[in-house]
Amino acid sequence: MTFWGLAYGSARAIVWIITPPVLLVALNLAGLVTPLGSLLVILPYAAALFFYLMPEQRKQWISKPLLATFRSVMPAMSQTEKEALNAGNVWWDGALFSGQPNWQDLLHQPACQLDQREQAFIDGPVEELCKMLDDWQITHEDKDLSPRIWEFIKSSGMFGMIIPESYGGLG
């Protein structure tokens, strides 16, 4: 329960460090824990605390061996994965998932513009598809798109939007 209370209250590190020994002493004085039981709890706690407070020892004795183990069992990264990782940066996604995005940065970015071909696709087939859709019919009655809509999606090339034009897609 103590762990959950500290976690729920977002307790500071010093509180996490002090609370378990104080609680253990209180349990010992109340006769609820034997000295051997206290020893079995305090030794792993002291070891964990040592590595928490001594980052160089933690790196040497825990992090480096674990990293070496993980590297030895992980498959080699494929060329495709390397290209995907090097394709760009995490700009806004990274800021958003860090929990502290700078909204002003996002607001000051210029809006993306579609080229003529992309805008024509939005104004043509996409607009036509939207006019064909009936949300109530799809979600509550048919539980699927109608065959006519599926055929329209296929014939307009919407399934090939990321396939390069050289292979018959929309690019």
mmCIF file of C-alpha atoms in Angstrom:
data_model
loop_
_atom_site.group_PDB
_atom_site.id
_atom_site.type_symbol
_atom_site.label_atom_id
_atom_site.label_comp_id
_atom_site.label_asym_id
_atom_site.label_seq_id
_atom_site.Cartn_x
_atom_site.Cartn_y
_atom_site.Cartn_z
ATOM 1 C CA MET A 1 0.000 0.000 0.000
ATOM 2 C CA THR A 2 2.828 2.358 0.802
ATOM 3 C CA PHE A 3 4.235 1.932 -2.710
ATOM 4 C CA TRP A 4 0.889 2.824 -4.290
ATOM 5 C CA GLY A 5 0.460 5.802 -2.000
ATOM 6 C CA LEU A 6 3.881 7.169 -2.915
ATOM 7 C CA ALA A 7 3.278 6.551 -6.606
ATOM 8 C CA TYR A 8 -0.209 8.103 -6.543
ATOM 9 C CA GLY A 9 1.074 11.156 -4.701
ATOM 10 C CA SER A 10 4.063 11.532 -7.070
ATOM 11 C CA ALA A 11 6.343 11.587 -4.055
ATOM 12 C CA ARG A 12 9.816 13.063 -4.387
ATOM 13 C CA ALA A 13 12.854 10.780 -4.465
ATOM 14 C CA ILE A 14 13.857 11.602 -0.894
ATOM 15 C CA VAL A 15 10.449 10.412 0.349
ATOM 16 C CA TRP A 16 10.856 7.149 -1.577
ATOM 17 C CA ILE A 17 14.299 6.699 0.008
ATOM 18 C CA ILE A 18 13.258 7.441 3.592
ATOM 19 C CA THR A 19 9.809 5.816 3.783
ATOM 20 C CA PRO A 20 10.699 2.084 3.520
ATOM 21 C CA PRO A 21 13.316 2.077 6.336
ATOM 22 C CA VAL A 22 11.062 4.166 8.603
ATOM 23 C CA LEU A 23 8.155 1.825 7.900
ATOM 24 C CA LEU A 24 10.370 -1.210 8.559
ATOM 25 C CA VAL A 25 11.546 0.204 11.895
ATOM 26 C CA ALA A 26 7.926 0.907 12.884
ATOM 27 C CA LEU A 27 6.889 -2.638 11.968
ATOM 28 C CA ASN A 28 9.872 -3.992 13.930
ATOM 29 C CA LEU A 29 8.980 -1.962 17.017
ATOM 30 C CA ALA A 30 5.374 -3.133 16.774
ATOM 31 C CA GLY A 31 6.593 -6.731 16.655
ATOM 32 C CA LEU A 32 5.046 -7.364 13.240
ATOM 33 C CA VAL A 33 8.369 -8.165 11.573
ATOM 34 C CA THR A 34 11.216 -10.274 12.923
ATOM 35 C CA PRO A 35 14.809 -9.052 12.787
ATOM 36 C CA LEU A 36 15.552 -11.714 10.154
ATOM 37 C CA GLY A 37 12.571 -10.491 8.112
ATOM 38 C CA SER A 38 13.876 -6.949 8.397
ATOM 39 C CA LEU A 39 17.294 -8.070 7.200
ATOM 40 C CA LEU A 40 15.766 -9.875 4.205
ATOM 41 C CA VAL A 41 14.000 -6.651 3.231
ATOM 42 C CA ILE A 42 16.709 -4.117 4.041
ATOM 43 C CA LEU A 43 19.588 -5.817 2.177
ATOM 44 C CA PRO A 44 17.946 -5.764 -1.290
ATOM 45 C CA TYR A 45 16.642 -2.278 -0.525
ATOM 46 C CA ALA A 46 20.142 -1.079 0.402
ATOM 47 C CA ALA A 47 21.581 -2.635 -2.773
ATOM 48 C CA ALA A 48 18.917 -0.965 -4.924
ATOM 49 C CA LEU A 49 19.469 2.337 -3.147
ATOM 50 C CA PHE A 50 23.235 2.059 -3.640
ATOM 51 C CA PHE A 51 22.809 1.657 -7.398
ATOM 52 C CA TYR A 52 20.233 4.433 -7.514
ATOM 53 C CA LEU A 53 22.546 6.886 -5.757
ATOM 54 C CA MET A 54 25.765 5.769 -7.512
ATOM 55 C CA PRO A 55 25.197 6.117 -11.271
ATOM 56 C CA GLU A 56 28.767 5.165 -12.252
ATOM 57 C CA GLN A 57 28.550 1.846 -10.406
ATOM 58 C CA ARG A 58 25.082 1.270 -11.842
ATOM 59 C CA LYS A 59 26.421 1.805 -15.365
ATOM 60 C CA GLN A 60 29.401 -0.480 -14.788
ATOM 61 C CA TRP A 61 27.648 -3.355 -12.981
ATOM 62 C CA ILE A 62 24.087 -3.244 -14.310
ATOM 63 C CA SER A 63 23.555 -1.094 -17.401
ATOM 64 C CA LYS A 64 26.550 -2.201 -19.486
ATOM 65 C CA PRO A 65 26.056 -5.951 -18.900
ATOM 66 C CA LEU A 66 22.314 -5.656 -19.590
ATOM 67 C CA LEU A 67 22.923 -3.655 -22.751
ATOM 68 C CA ALA A 68 25.473 -6.221 -23.956
ATOM 69 C CA THR A 69 22.958 -9.004 -23.319
ATOM 70 C CA PHE A 70 20.186 -7.187 -25.172
ATOM 71 C CA ARG A 71 22.471 -6.421 -28.108
ATOM 72 C CA SER A 72 23.491 -10.062 -28.381
ATOM 73 C CA VAL A 73 19.882 -11.307 -28.567
ATOM 74 C CA MET A 74 18.404 -8.571 -30.761
ATOM 75 C CA PRO A 75 18.376 -9.203 -34.521
ATOM 76 C CA ALA A 76 20.460 -6.938 -36.720
ATOM 77 C CA MET A 77 18.678 -3.844 -37.978
ATOM 78 C CA SER A 78 17.607 -4.125 -41.606
ATOM 79 C CA GLN A 79 18.474 -1.498 -44.194
ATOM 80 C CA THR A 80 14.799 -0.495 -44.360
ATOM 81 C CA GLU A 81 14.676 0.065 -40.602
ATOM 82 C CA LYS A 82 17.858 2.158 -40.738
ATOM 83 C CA GLU A 83 16.413 4.296 -43.533
ATOM 84 C CA ALA A 84 13.173 4.776 -41.618
ATOM 85 C CA LEU A 85 15.038 5.877 -38.493
ATOM 86 C CA ASN A 86 17.231 8.277 -40.446
ATOM 87 C CA ALA A 87 14.380 9.640 -42.582
ATOM 88 C CA GLY A 88 13.678 12.613 -40.378
ATOM 89 C CA ASN A 89 13.423 13.766 -36.841
ATOM 90 C CA VAL A 90 10.815 13.507 -34.127
ATOM 91 C CA TRP A 91 10.205 17.268 -34.036
ATOM 92 C CA TRP A 92 6.589 17.718 -32.903
ATOM 93 C CA ASP A 93 5.941 14.060 -32.012
ATOM 94 C CA GLY A 94 8.944 14.060 -29.698
ATOM 95 C CA ALA A 95 7.830 17.261 -27.992
ATOM 96 C CA LEU A 96 4.266 16.015 -27.652
ATOM 97 C CA PHE A 97 5.221 12.655 -26.142
ATOM 98 C CA SER A 98 7.719 14.269 -23.790
ATOM 99 C CA GLY A 99 4.695 15.758 -22.079
ATOM 100 C CA GLN A 100 5.862 19.349 -22.498
ATOM 101 C CA PRO A 101 5.116 20.487 -26.048
ATOM 102 C CA ASN A 102 5.690 24.103 -26.974
ATOM 103 C CA TRP A 103 2.350 24.942 -28.551
ATOM 104 C CA GLN A 104 3.677 28.254 -29.880
ATOM 105 C CA ASP A 105 6.163 26.377 -32.085
ATOM 106 C CA LEU A 106 3.293 24.455 -33.637
ATOM 107 C CA LEU A 107 1.124 27.546 -34.087
ATOM 108 C CA HIS A 108 3.927 29.408 -35.883
ATOM 109 C CA GLN A 109 4.502 26.646 -38.442
ATOM 110 C CA PRO A 110 3.124 27.413 -41.889
ATOM 111 C CA ALA A 111 0.233 25.234 -43.029
ATOM 112 C CA CYS A 112 1.176 22.538 -45.520
ATOM 113 C CA GLN A 113 -0.045 23.089 -49.058
ATOM 114 C CA LEU A 114 -1.194 20.366 -51.417
ATOM 115 C CA ASP A 115 0.062 20.425 -54.991
ATOM 116 C CA GLN A 116 -2.487 20.629 -57.852
ATOM 117 C CA ARG A 117 -2.642 16.862 -58.360
ATOM 118 C CA GLU A 118 -3.252 16.209 -54.650
ATOM 119 C CA GLN A 119 -5.892 18.945 -54.418
ATOM 120 C CA ALA A 120 -7.651 17.560 -57.503
ATOM 121 C CA PHE A 121 -7.753 14.124 -55.846
ATOM 122 C CA ILE A 122 -9.296 15.635 -52.696
ATOM 123 C CA ASP A 123 -11.810 17.702 -54.685
ATOM 124 C CA GLY A 124 -12.679 14.817 -57.030
ATOM 125 C CA PRO A 125 -12.704 11.186 -55.845
ATOM 126 C CA VAL A 126 -12.427 11.909 -52.116
ATOM 127 C CA GLU A 127 -15.309 14.401 -52.211
ATOM 128 C CA GLU A 128 -17.375 11.966 -54.265
ATOM 129 C CA LEU A 129 -16.667 9.159 -51.784
ATOM 130 C CA CYS A 130 -17.714 11.359 -48.863
ATOM 131 C CA LYS A 131 -21.030 12.105 -50.608
ATOM 132 C CA MET A 132 -21.642 8.369 -51.049
ATOM 133 C CA LEU A 133 -21.141 7.534 -47.362
ATOM 134 C CA ASP A 134 -23.979 7.285 -44.844
ATOM 135 C CA ASP A 135 -22.547 6.776 -41.365
ATOM 136 C CA TRP A 136 -25.767 5.416 -39.850
ATOM 137 C CA GLN A 137 -26.218 2.915 -42.669
ATOM 138 C CA ILE A 138 -22.576 1.784 -42.416
ATOM 139 C CA THR A 139 -22.234 1.533 -38.626
ATOM 140 C CA HIS A 140 -25.728 0.579 -37.429
ATOM 141 C CA GLU A 141 -27.442 -1.267 -40.250
ATOM 142 C CA ASP A 142 -24.956 -2.862 -42.663
ATOM 143 C CA LYS A 143 -21.943 -2.932 -40.309
ATOM 144 C CA ASP A 144 -19.855 -2.630 -43.470
ATOM 145 C CA LEU A 145 -19.383 -0.479 -46.516
ATOM 146 C CA SER A 146 -21.685 -1.301 -49.407
ATOM 147 C CA PRO A 147 -20.222 -3.228 -52.381
ATOM 148 C CA ARG A 148 -20.734 -0.082 -54.495
ATOM 149 C CA ILE A 149 -18.518 1.952 -52.122
ATOM 150 C CA TRP A 150 -15.847 -0.750 -51.957
ATOM 151 C CA GLU A 151 -15.775 -0.844 -55.754
ATOM 152 C CA PHE A 152 -15.477 2.947 -55.935
ATOM 153 C CA ILE A 153 -12.552 2.936 -53.467
ATOM 154 C CA LYS A 154 -10.784 0.257 -55.532
ATOM 155 C CA SER A 155 -11.460 1.820 -58.927
ATOM 156 C CA SER A 156 -10.369 5.310 -57.836
ATOM 157 C CA GLY A 157 -7.001 3.968 -56.646
ATOM 158 C CA MET A 158 -7.389 4.907 -52.992
ATOM 159 C CA PHE A 159 -5.749 1.670 -51.892
ATOM 160 C CA GLY A 160 -2.644 2.607 -53.892
ATOM 161 C CA MET A 161 -1.987 6.064 -52.501
ATOM 162 C CA ILE A 162 1.477 5.248 -51.112
ATOM 163 C CA ILE A 163 2.512 3.000 -53.995
ATOM 164 C CA PRO A 164 4.844 4.836 -56.408
ATOM 165 C CA GLU A 165 3.342 5.802 -59.771
ATOM 166 C CA SER A 166 5.954 3.679 -61.540
ATOM 167 C CA TYR A 167 4.236 0.631 -60.008
ATOM 168 C CA GLY A 168 0.701 1.766 -60.807
ATOM 169 C CA GLY A 169 -0.083 3.602 -57.589
ATOM 170 C CA LEU A 170 -0.960 7.204 -56.959
ATOM 171 C CA GLY A 171 2.461 7.990 -55.516
#
